[in-house]
Coordinates of C-alpha atoms in Angstrom, one line a residue:
Chain A
M234 CA 153.3 72.0 103.4
R235 CA 154.9 75.2 104.7
P236 CA 152.6 78.2 105.0
D237 CA 155.0 80.3 103.1
D238 CA 154.7 78.0 100.0
P239 CA 153.5 80.3 97.3
T240 CA 151.6 77.6 95.5
P241 CA 147.9 77.7 96.7
T242 CA 146.3 74.5 97.3
P243 CA 142.5 74.3 96.9
L244 CA 140.7 72.4 99.5
G245 CA 138.6 69.6 98.1
P246 CA 137.6 66.1 99.3
D247 CA 141.0 64.6 98.1
E248 CA 143.1 67.1 99.9
W249 CA 140.9 66.8 102.9
R250 CA 141.5 63.1 103.1
R251 CA 145.1 63.6 103.0
L252 CA 145.0 66.3 105.8
Y253 CA 142.5 64.7 108.1
P254 CA 144.7 62.2 110.0
R255 CA 147.2 64.8 110.8
L256 CA 144.6 67.4 111.7
R257 CA 142.7 65.0 114.0
R258 CA 145.9 64.0 115.8
F259 CA 146.7 67.7 116.3
A260 CA 143.1 68.4 117.5
A261 CA 143.3 65.7 119.9
V262 CA 146.4 67.2 121.5
V263 CA 145.1 70.7 121.5
A264 CA 141.6 69.9 122.7
D265 CA 140.8 69.7 126.4
A266 CA 139.8 66.3 127.8
D267 CA 136.1 67.0 127.5
M268 CA 136.2 68.1 123.8
E269 CA 136.0 65.8 120.9
P270 CA 138.8 66.3 118.6
D271 CA 136.6 65.6 115.6
D272 CA 134.3 68.4 116.7
L273 CA 137.1 70.7 116.6
V274 CA 138.2 69.6 113.2
Q275 CA 134.8 69.8 111.8
D276 CA 134.3 73.4 113.2
A277 CA 137.6 74.5 111.7
L278 CA 136.7 72.8 108.3
A279 CA 133.2 74.5 108.3
S280 CA 134.9 77.8 108.8
V281 CA 136.9 77.3 105.8
L282 CA 134.1 76.2 103.7
A283 CA 132.0 79.0 104.9
S284 CA 134.6 81.6 104.4
P285 CA 134.0 84.0 101.5
A286 CA 137.4 83.2 100.1
D287 CA 139.5 80.1 99.8
P288 CA 142.5 80.1 102.0
R289 CA 145.8 80.0 100.2
H290 CA 147.0 77.3 102.6
P291 CA 144.2 75.2 103.9
E292 CA 146.4 73.2 106.4
A293 CA 147.7 76.2 108.0
Y294 CA 144.3 77.9 108.1
L295 CA 142.8 74.7 109.5
R296 CA 145.4 74.3 112.3
A297 CA 145.0 77.9 113.4
A298 CA 141.1 77.4 113.4
V299 CA 141.5 74.4 115.4
V300 CA 143.5 76.1 118.1
R301 CA 141.1 79.1 118.1
H302 CA 138.0 76.8 118.4
A303 CA 139.7 74.9 121.2
T304 CA 140.5 78.2 122.9
D305 CA 137.1 79.5 122.5
R306 CA 135.4 76.4 123.9
R307 CA 137.7 76.3 126.7
R308 CA 136.8 79.9 127.6
R309 CA 133.3 79.4 127.3
A310 CA 133.4 76.2 129.6
A311 CA 135.3 78.2 132.1
R312 CA 132.6 80.9 132.1
W313 CA 130.0 78.3 132.6
R314 CA 131.8 76.7 135.5
D315 CA 132.2 80.0 137.1
R316 CA 128.5 80.9 136.7
L317 CA 127.1 77.6 137.5
P318 CA 129.5 75.8 140.0
R319 CA 126.7 73.6 141.3
L320 CA 125.3 72.4 138.0
A321 CA 128.5 72.2 136.2
G322 CA 129.6 68.8 137.9
P323 CA 132.6 67.0 136.5
T324 CA 134.1 69.1 133.6
S325 CA 134.9 66.0 131.5
T326 CA 132.2 64.3 129.6
S327 CA 134.6 61.7 128.1
D328 CA 136.7 59.0 129.5
R329 CA 140.0 60.0 130.7
Y330 CA 143.0 58.5 129.1
P331 CA 146.0 57.3 130.9
S332 CA 148.3 59.7 129.3
D333 CA 145.7 62.5 129.7
D334 CA 147.6 63.7 132.8
E335 CA 147.6 67.0 134.7
L336 CA 150.6 68.2 132.6
L337 CA 148.5 68.6 129.4
A338 CA 145.3 69.5 131.2
R339 CA 147.1 72.6 132.8
M340 CA 148.4 73.9 129.4
A341 CA 146.6 76.3 127.2
P342 CA 145.6 74.9 123.7
L343 CA 148.1 77.0 122.0
D344 CA 151.0 75.7 124.2
R345 CA 149.8 72.1 123.5
A346 CA 149.7 72.9 119.8
V347 CA 153.3 74.3 120.0
L348 CA 154.6 71.1 121.8
H349 CA 152.8 68.8 119.5
L350 CA 154.2 70.5 116.4
S351 CA 157.6 70.8 117.6
I352 CA 158.1 67.5 119.4
V353 CA 155.7 65.1 117.7
E354 CA 155.9 66.6 114.3
G355 CA 159.4 67.9 114.5
R356 CA 158.7 71.2 112.8
P357 CA 161.1 74.1 113.2
H358 CA 160.0 77.2 115.1
D359 CA 159.5 79.5 112.1
E360 CA 157.2 77.1 110.3
I361 CA 155.1 76.6 113.4
A362 CA 154.9 80.4 113.7
G363 CA 153.4 80.3 110.2
L364 CA 151.0 77.6 110.9
L365 CA 149.7 79.1 114.1
G366 CA 149.9 82.7 113.2
L367 CA 152.5 83.6 115.8
T368 CA 156.0 85.0 115.4
A369 CA 159.0 82.8 115.6
T370 CA 160.0 84.5 118.8
A371 CA 156.7 83.9 120.5
V372 CA 156.8 80.1 119.3
R373 CA 160.4 79.8 120.8
Q374 CA 159.2 81.3 124.2
R375 CA 156.0 79.2 124.2
A376 CA 157.9 76.2 123.4
H377 CA 160.5 76.8 126.1
R378 CA 158.1 77.6 128.8
A379 CA 155.9 74.5 127.8
R380 CA 158.9 72.2 128.0
K381 CA 160.1 73.8 131.4
R382 CA 156.7 73.3 132.8
A383 CA 156.4 69.7 131.5
R384 CA 159.7 68.8 133.0
I385 CA 158.7 70.1 136.3
V386 CA 155.5 68.1 136.3
V387 CA 157.3 64.9 135.0
E388 CA 160.0 65.2 137.7
D389 CA 157.4 65.6 140.4
E390 CA 155.7 62.6 139.2
R391 CA 159.0 60.6 139.2
T392 CA 159.7 61.8 142.7
N393 CA 156.3 60.7 143.9
L394 CA 156.6 57.4 142.3
R395 CA 160.2 56.8 143.9
E396 CA 158.5 57.8 147.3
V397 CA 155.6 55.4 146.8
L398 CA 157.9 52.6 145.7
S399 CA 160.4 53.2 148.6
Chain B
M70 CA 166.1 64.1 121.2
S71 CA 166.6 63.9 124.9
P72 CA 165.1 61.4 127.1
M73 CA 162.8 63.9 128.5
D74 CA 161.7 65.0 124.9
T75 CA 160.9 61.2 124.3
L76 CA 158.7 61.2 127.4
E77 CA 156.9 64.2 126.4
R78 CA 156.6 62.8 122.9
E79 CA 155.0 59.5 124.3
L80 CA 152.7 61.7 126.3
L81 CA 151.6 63.8 123.3
D82 CA 151.3 60.7 121.0
A83 CA 149.2 58.9 123.4
R84 CA 146.9 61.9 123.6
A85 CA 146.8 62.4 119.9
D86 CA 145.6 59.0 119.4
R87 CA 142.9 59.3 121.8
G88 CA 139.3 58.5 120.9
E89 CA 137.8 57.0 117.9
A90 CA 138.1 59.1 114.7
R91 CA 135.0 59.6 112.7
G92 CA 136.8 59.5 109.5
A93 CA 137.4 62.2 106.8
P94 CA 134.4 61.7 104.7
L95 CA 131.9 62.0 107.5
V96 CA 133.7 65.1 109.0
W97 CA 133.9 66.5 105.5
A98 CA 130.0 65.9 104.8
E99 CA 129.0 67.4 108.1
A100 CA 131.2 70.5 107.8
Q101 CA 129.9 71.0 104.3
R102 CA 126.3 70.8 105.5
R103 CA 126.9 73.3 108.1
A104 CA 128.6 75.7 106.0
T105 CA 126.1 75.7 103.2
P106 CA 122.7 75.0 104.7
T107 CA 120.7 77.0 102.2
T108 CA 121.5 76.0 98.6
G109 CA 118.2 74.3 97.8
D110 CA 118.1 72.6 101.2
A111 CA 116.9 74.9 104.1
G112 CA 118.1 73.8 107.4
P113 CA 115.9 71.7 109.6
W114 CA 115.2 74.7 111.7
A115 CA 114.2 77.0 109.0
W116 CA 110.5 76.1 109.1
P117 CA 110.0 76.4 112.8
Y118 CA 111.9 79.6 112.7
R119 CA 109.6 80.9 109.9
L120 CA 106.5 80.1 111.8
V121 CA 107.7 81.9 114.8
L122 CA 108.5 84.9 112.7
V123 CA 105.1 84.8 110.9
G124 CA 103.4 84.7 114.4
C125 CA 105.5 87.7 115.5
L126 CA 104.5 89.5 112.3
L127 CA 100.8 88.9 113.0
V128 CA 101.1 90.1 116.6
T129 CA 103.0 93.3 115.5
A130 CA 100.5 93.8 112.7
F131 CA 97.6 93.6 115.2
G132 CA 99.4 96.1 117.3
V133 CA 100.4 98.4 114.4
L134 CA 97.3 98.6 112.2
P135 CA 95.0 101.2 113.1
G136 CA 91.4 100.3 113.8
T137 CA 92.2 96.7 115.1
N138 CA 90.2 96.4 118.3
G139 CA 91.8 93.4 119.6
I140 CA 93.9 92.9 122.7
F141 CA 96.9 94.2 120.8
T142 CA 95.4 97.5 119.6
T143 CA 98.0 100.1 119.9
R144 CA 95.9 103.1 119.4
A145 CA 92.3 104.2 119.1
A146 CA 91.2 104.3 115.6
D147 CA 89.9 107.6 114.1
G148 CA 86.7 108.4 115.7
E149 CA 86.9 105.8 118.4
L150 CA 86.7 107.4 121.8
P151 CA 87.5 106.2 125.3
P152 CA 84.7 104.8 127.4
A153 CA 82.2 107.4 128.4
P154 CA 82.0 108.3 132.1
P155 CA 79.6 105.7 133.4
H156 CA 77.1 108.0 135.1
L157 CA 76.3 109.9 131.9
P158 CA 72.6 110.1 131.9
L159 CA 72.2 110.3 128.2
V160 CA 69.6 108.1 126.8
I161 CA 69.6 107.7 123.1
G162 CA 66.3 107.0 121.6
G163 CA 65.5 106.4 118.1
A164 CA 66.5 108.1 115.0
E165 CA 64.8 110.4 112.7
L166 CA 66.1 111.3 109.3
I167 CA 66.3 114.9 108.5
E168 CA 65.0 116.4 105.4
V169 CA 66.8 119.3 104.0
D170 CA 65.6 120.5 100.6
E171 CA 68.5 123.0 100.1
P172 CA 71.0 122.1 97.5
G173 CA 73.9 120.1 99.0
W174 CA 72.0 118.7 101.9
T175 CA 70.4 115.5 102.7
R176 CA 66.8 114.6 102.1
S177 CA 64.5 113.6 104.7
L178 CA 63.4 110.0 104.8
S179 CA 60.8 110.1 107.3
A180 CA 58.3 112.8 108.2
G181 CA 57.8 114.3 111.6
L182 CA 60.8 115.7 113.1
P183 CA 60.8 116.0 116.9
S184 CA 59.7 119.2 118.2
E185 CA 63.0 119.9 119.9
A186 CA 65.1 118.8 117.1
P187 CA 67.2 121.3 115.1
R188 CA 65.1 123.7 113.2
T189 CA 67.7 125.6 111.5
V190 CA 70.1 124.0 109.2
H191 CA 72.9 126.0 107.7
A192 CA 74.1 124.9 104.4
D193 CA 77.7 124.1 104.2
D194 CA 79.6 126.4 102.2
T195 CA 82.1 124.0 100.9
A196 CA 81.2 121.2 98.5
R197 CA 81.1 118.6 101.1
P198 CA 79.3 115.4 100.6
T199 CA 75.8 115.3 101.8
R200 CA 74.8 113.2 104.7
I201 CA 71.7 111.7 106.3
L202 CA 71.8 111.9 110.1
A203 CA 70.1 109.9 112.5
V204 CA 68.9 112.3 115.1
P205 CA 68.5 110.9 118.8
Q206 CA 65.1 111.2 120.1
P207 CA 64.2 110.6 123.8
N208 CA 62.6 107.3 124.6
A209 CA 62.4 106.1 121.2
I210 CA 64.3 103.1 119.8
V211 CA 64.7 102.6 116.1
S212 CA 65.2 99.1 115.0
R213 CA 67.6 97.8 112.4
D214 CA 64.6 96.8 110.3
Q215 CA 63.4 100.5 110.4
I216 CA 66.7 101.7 109.4
L217 CA 66.8 99.3 106.6
S218 CA 63.4 100.2 105.6
D219 CA 64.3 103.8 105.7
L220 CA 67.2 103.3 103.4
A221 CA 65.2 101.3 101.1
S222 CA 62.6 104.0 100.8
I223 CA 65.1 106.3 99.3
G224 CA 65.7 103.8 96.6
L225 CA 68.8 102.1 97.9
D226 CA 69.0 98.6 96.7
D227 CA 70.0 96.0 99.1
P228 CA 70.4 98.3 102.1
E229 CA 71.5 95.5 104.2
S230 CA 74.8 95.4 102.4
F231 CA 75.5 98.9 103.7
V232 CA 75.8 97.6 107.1
E233 CA 79.1 96.1 106.0
L234 CA 80.4 99.5 105.2
D235 CA 80.9 100.2 108.8
D236 CA 84.7 100.6 109.4
R237 CA 84.9 101.2 113.1
G238 CA 84.9 97.6 114.2
F239 CA 81.6 97.5 116.1
V240 CA 79.5 96.0 113.6
T241 CA 76.5 94.1 115.2
V242 CA 74.3 93.2 112.4
D243 CA 71.9 91.1 114.4
A244 CA 71.5 93.6 117.1
P245 CA 67.8 94.6 117.3
D246 CA 68.3 98.1 118.6
L247 CA 70.7 100.4 116.8
M248 CA 71.5 104.0 116.4
V249 CA 72.3 104.9 113.0
I250 CA 74.4 107.6 111.1
A251 CA 74.5 107.2 107.5
E252 CA 76.8 109.2 105.4
F253 CA 76.4 109.7 101.7
G254 CA 78.2 111.3 98.9
Q255 CA 77.0 113.9 96.4
D256 CA 74.3 111.5 95.2
P257 CA 72.6 110.1 98.2
D258 CA 70.7 107.7 96.2
T259 CA 73.7 105.9 95.0
D260 CA 76.7 107.2 96.8
V261 CA 76.9 105.8 100.3
R262 CA 80.2 106.6 101.9
R263 CA 79.7 105.4 105.5
Y264 CA 76.9 103.8 107.4
T265 CA 77.7 104.0 110.9
F266 CA 75.6 102.7 113.8
S267 CA 76.1 101.6 117.5
D268 CA 74.3 99.2 119.9
V269 CA 72.0 100.6 122.3
D270 CA 72.4 98.5 125.4
E271 CA 69.6 97.4 127.9
T272 CA 69.9 100.5 130.1
G273 CA 69.5 102.7 127.1
A274 CA 73.1 104.0 127.7
R275 CA 75.1 104.6 124.7
P276 CA 78.3 102.5 124.8
L277 CA 80.2 104.2 122.0
P278 CA 79.9 107.6 120.5
L279 CA 77.5 107.8 117.5
V280 CA 79.0 110.4 115.6
A281 CA 82.2 110.1 113.6
H282 CA 83.7 112.2 110.8
L283 CA 80.6 114.3 110.4
D284 CA 81.6 117.6 108.8
V285 CA 78.2 119.1 108.3
V286 CA 76.9 122.0 110.2
I287 CA 73.5 121.5 111.8
D288 CA 72.9 124.3 114.2
D289 CA 70.0 125.4 116.3
S290 CA 71.5 128.9 116.4
S291 CA 73.1 128.5 119.8
A292 CA 76.3 130.4 119.1
G293 CA 77.7 129.7 122.5
W294 CA 78.0 126.1 121.9
R295 CA 80.1 126.4 118.8
T296 CA 82.3 128.8 120.7
I297 CA 82.9 126.4 123.3
V298 CA 83.6 123.6 120.8
N299 CA 85.9 125.7 118.8
N300 CA 87.7 126.5 121.9
L301 CA 88.0 122.8 122.8
L302 CA 89.4 122.1 119.5
L303 CA 91.8 124.9 119.7
E304 CA 93.2 124.1 123.0
R305 CA 93.6 120.4 123.2
P306 CA 92.1 118.7 120.3
E307 CA 94.5 115.7 120.6
T308 CA 93.6 114.8 124.2
I309 CA 90.0 115.9 125.0
E310 CA 87.7 113.8 123.0
Y311 CA 84.6 113.4 125.1
V312 CA 83.3 115.6 127.8
T313 CA 80.1 116.7 129.3
A314 CA 79.6 120.3 130.6
E315 CA 77.0 122.8 131.7
V316 CA 76.8 125.4 129.2
D317 CA 74.4 128.2 129.3
G318 CA 72.2 126.3 131.6
R319 CA 72.1 123.3 129.5
S320 CA 73.8 120.2 130.0
V321 CA 75.9 119.1 126.9
E322 CA 78.1 116.4 126.0
V323 CA 81.0 117.2 123.5
T324 CA 82.5 114.8 121.4
L325 CA 85.8 115.8 119.6
L326 CA 86.7 113.7 116.6
G327 CA 89.8 115.2 115.2
E328 CA 88.7 118.4 113.5
V329 CA 85.0 117.7 114.1
A330 CA 83.1 118.2 117.2
A331 CA 79.6 117.0 118.0
V332 CA 77.7 118.6 120.9
W333 CA 74.8 116.9 122.3
T334 CA 72.5 118.0 124.9
L335 CA 72.0 115.5 127.6
D336 CA 68.2 115.5 127.4
G337 CA 69.0 114.3 123.9
D338 CA 66.7 116.7 122.1
T339 CA 69.3 119.0 120.4
F340 CA 72.6 118.7 119.0
V341 CA 75.0 120.7 117.1
I342 CA 77.9 119.4 114.9
V343 CA 80.7 121.8 114.0
P344 CA 83.1 120.9 111.4
E345 CA 86.2 122.8 112.5
P346 CA 87.5 125.8 114.4
T347 CA 86.0 129.1 113.2
G348 CA 87.1 131.4 116.0
G349 CA 84.3 133.4 117.8
D350 CA 83.8 134.3 121.4
E351 CA 86.7 133.1 123.7
V352 CA 85.6 130.6 126.2
A353 CA 88.7 129.3 128.0
L354 CA 89.0 125.5 128.1
T355 CA 89.8 125.9 131.9
E356 CA 86.5 127.5 132.5
L357 CA 84.7 124.9 130.4
V358 CA 86.3 122.2 132.4
D359 CA 85.3 123.9 135.7
R360 CA 81.9 123.3 134.7
I361 CA 82.1 119.8 133.6
E362 CA 79.9 117.7 135.5
V363 CA 81.8 114.5 135.1
A364 CA 82.6 113.6 138.6
D365 CA 86.2 112.3 138.1
T366 CA 87.3 114.4 135.2
A367 CA 90.9 114.6 136.1
A368 CA 91.2 110.9 136.2
W369 CA 89.5 110.6 132.9
L370 CA 91.6 113.3 131.3
A371 CA 94.7 111.5 132.7
E372 CA 93.6 108.2 131.2
V373 CA 93.4 109.9 127.8
D374 CA 96.7 111.6 128.3
A375 CA 98.2 108.1 129.2
A376 CA 97.2 106.9 125.8
E377 CA 99.6 109.2 124.1
P378 CA 102.8 107.1 124.3
R379 CA 101.0 104.8 122.0
D380 CA 102.6 106.7 119.3
V381 CA 105.9 105.4 120.4
I382 CA 104.6 102.0 120.4
D383 CA 103.6 102.4 116.8
V384 CA 107.1 103.4 115.8
F385 CA 108.4 100.4 117.6
G386 CA 106.0 98.1 116.0
V387 CA 106.8 99.4 112.5
L388 CA 110.5 99.0 113.2
A389 CA 109.9 95.5 114.5
T390 CA 107.9 94.7 111.5
I391 CA 110.5 95.9 109.1
V392 CA 113.2 93.9 110.9
L393 CA 111.1 90.8 111.1
V394 CA 110.3 90.9 107.4
G395 CA 113.9 91.4 106.5
I396 CA 115.0 88.4 108.7
L397 CA 112.2 86.4 107.3
F398 CA 113.7 86.8 103.9
G399 CA 117.0 85.7 105.2
S400 CA 115.8 82.7 106.9
E401 CA 117.2 80.3 104.5
R402 CA 120.5 80.3 106.2
V403 CA 119.1 79.1 109.4
S404 CA 120.1 75.6 110.1
T405 CA 120.9 75.2 113.8
P406 CA 119.0 76.1 117.0
R407 CA 121.9 78.2 118.1
Q408 CA 121.0 80.6 115.2
L409 CA 117.7 81.2 116.6
I410 CA 118.9 82.4 120.0
P411 CA 119.6 86.0 118.8
F412 CA 116.0 86.2 117.7
A413 CA 114.8 85.4 121.1
F414 CA 114.9 89.0 122.3
V415 CA 113.4 90.2 119.0
V416 CA 110.3 88.1 119.6
M417 CA 110.2 89.1 123.1
G418 CA 110.3 92.8 122.1
V419 CA 107.4 92.3 119.6
M420 CA 105.4 90.6 122.3
L421 CA 106.1 93.3 124.7
S422 CA 105.0 95.8 122.2
G423 CA 101.8 94.0 121.6
L424 CA 101.0 93.8 125.3
N425 CA 101.8 97.6 125.7
P426 CA 98.5 98.9 125.0
L427 CA 96.7 96.4 127.2
L428 CA 98.9 97.5 130.2
I429 CA 98.4 101.2 129.5
E430 CA 94.6 100.6 129.7
V431 CA 95.0 98.9 132.8
T432 CA 97.6 100.8 134.6
P433 CA 98.9 103.9 132.9
T434 CA 102.0 104.0 135.2
V435 CA 103.1 100.5 134.6
G436 CA 102.3 101.2 130.8
R437 CA 104.8 104.1 130.6
W438 CA 107.4 101.9 132.2
W439 CA 106.7 99.3 129.7
V440 CA 107.1 101.8 126.9
A441 CA 110.6 102.5 128.4
I442 CA 111.4 98.8 128.1
N443 CA 110.3 98.7 124.6
L444 CA 112.5 101.7 123.8
A445 CA 115.4 99.7 125.2
F446 CA 114.4 97.0 122.8
V447 CA 114.6 99.3 120.0
V448 CA 118.2 99.9 120.9
L449 CA 118.8 96.2 120.9
L450 CA 117.2 95.8 117.7
I451 CA 119.4 98.5 116.1
G452 CA 122.4 96.7 117.7
Y453 CA 121.3 93.4 116.3
V454 CA 120.9 94.8 112.9
L455 CA 124.2 96.2 113.0
G456 CA 125.7 93.0 114.2
V457 CA 124.1 90.9 111.4
R458 CA 125.5 93.4 108.9
R459 CA 128.9 93.2 110.3
N460 CA 128.5 89.5 110.0
G461 CA 128.0 89.8 106.2
W462 CA 124.2 89.5 106.8
R463 CA 124.5 86.1 108.0
L464 CA 122.1 85.2 110.7
E465 CA 124.3 83.3 113.4
W466 CA 126.4 84.9 116.0
P467 CA 129.7 83.6 115.0
T468 CA 132.1 82.5 117.9
I469 CA 135.1 84.5 118.4
A470 CA 137.1 81.9 116.7
E471 CA 134.8 81.8 113.7
R472 CA 135.0 85.4 113.3
E473 CA 138.8 85.5 113.7
A474 CA 139.1 82.7 111.2
R475 CA 136.8 84.5 108.8
D476 CA 138.6 87.7 109.1
E477 CA 141.9 85.9 108.6
A478 CA 140.4 84.4 105.4
E479 CA 139.4 87.8 104.2
R480 CA 142.8 89.2 104.9
A481 CA 144.6 86.4 103.1
S482 CA 142.4 86.7 100.0
S483 CA 142.7 90.5 99.8
S484 CA 146.5 90.1 100.1

């Protein structure tokens, strides 16, 4: 659903069941490796349910909330790591996945969100802008930079792989 | 889609599928529980939270209420004095009840006033309640039974019940030796307003002042004493409560109780009680203090001065009580431990407030710093209240993301 769709959609259990798989995948991309995607989704949903007014477009609201919660958690984790370097230990509390490489770990949650929406979900930039509360220009710039960074990392990995094989 | 995009897509896809999903129903139920913890189902932390608050309220109340003599007393109750200098030679003996047959005065309950007792009694001009006074007499002890017997002899039924009328916190009904001051209303037979007494310890020293709120005039025509008392009252009625002095060749002990003063001779044979400043000969306070026999008067007066910041503590205590009561009524919304964190400093502030008087008693300097810390907590409290207000009177501190999301929702709804 596009965020500029004028028809408000109430968020009930049925609508939630429809949105959940997409949101969960989205949260898994946006979240750092040590964050549970479901936690982010749940926090976002709680924000919606506790808000004084029903958002006109729950999906857009939830996606924006997921990104903000991820950003907030990341910021807090960084603060703790700075303050308690000895106690912090390994930053990840969950298993690392084979695909969970340095590329995604280095990106900000918002960049990952832009990449996911543009590459995986194939949404145009103006729609992503509506979903994430950004301007279309900002989305274009973020997507461009994120792709550029991704390609550098991927190329590096390929080079390293070739060197190892040779 | 370029080959590079395909690679990125695989990467993102793999990441998107990571972990095991909890499922839509579970996430929905948990989010709903967190969002609405109050509707008929207080959160699991609500009761511990309430208990903590009730404890805080009790501590604060002990600190705020006047007349509480526990550890957390914040200020002396009216009529309660700092401890007397230890070397005071005053020996309180027994009590005699004075008979005054003039209208408006008390009747005597026992015959035989001591020879040195006040001979002249001036009737009060105002229609003040009459009183029966226990007059200290050297080397005599009046027992509780004697007092009760005296009270019974004037026709008071169940005199023992009057013991309960004491409101100054040192009721010791079972103590064998007591000093007594009974205060009656217009009709001494029926209208008992106050019945105050104090222990007499083993050494005969009087641990607490005997006179409180007496506004009658019993004078042995020693005008100089009244002047002194008047000057004391005029100069520093709020700080000097209890001094001894050499006046006109006689040792006296002056007790100031608000607008009332009691002057006792140290040999215990005569006393004068003055209701309020009435002018007269000027005797400077400094001159009087110069003649004070108390060895360490300056230290004692400093101790009294140090008690002044208690007023500040009272203000803090009242403020803390109001805030805590308000929070208590809002405790329905507490559902997670995180929501309790903001109250930690409130609790700490209240506890500090409670400890203040104790510290001031022990070390006035530390006590004053403690008061400063309390004032800082007042600022924090105000900030906290403002924060709660900004948060729509919700008790938890929202994260930045939550606040932004909420603001966005409000913007969307208003547009």
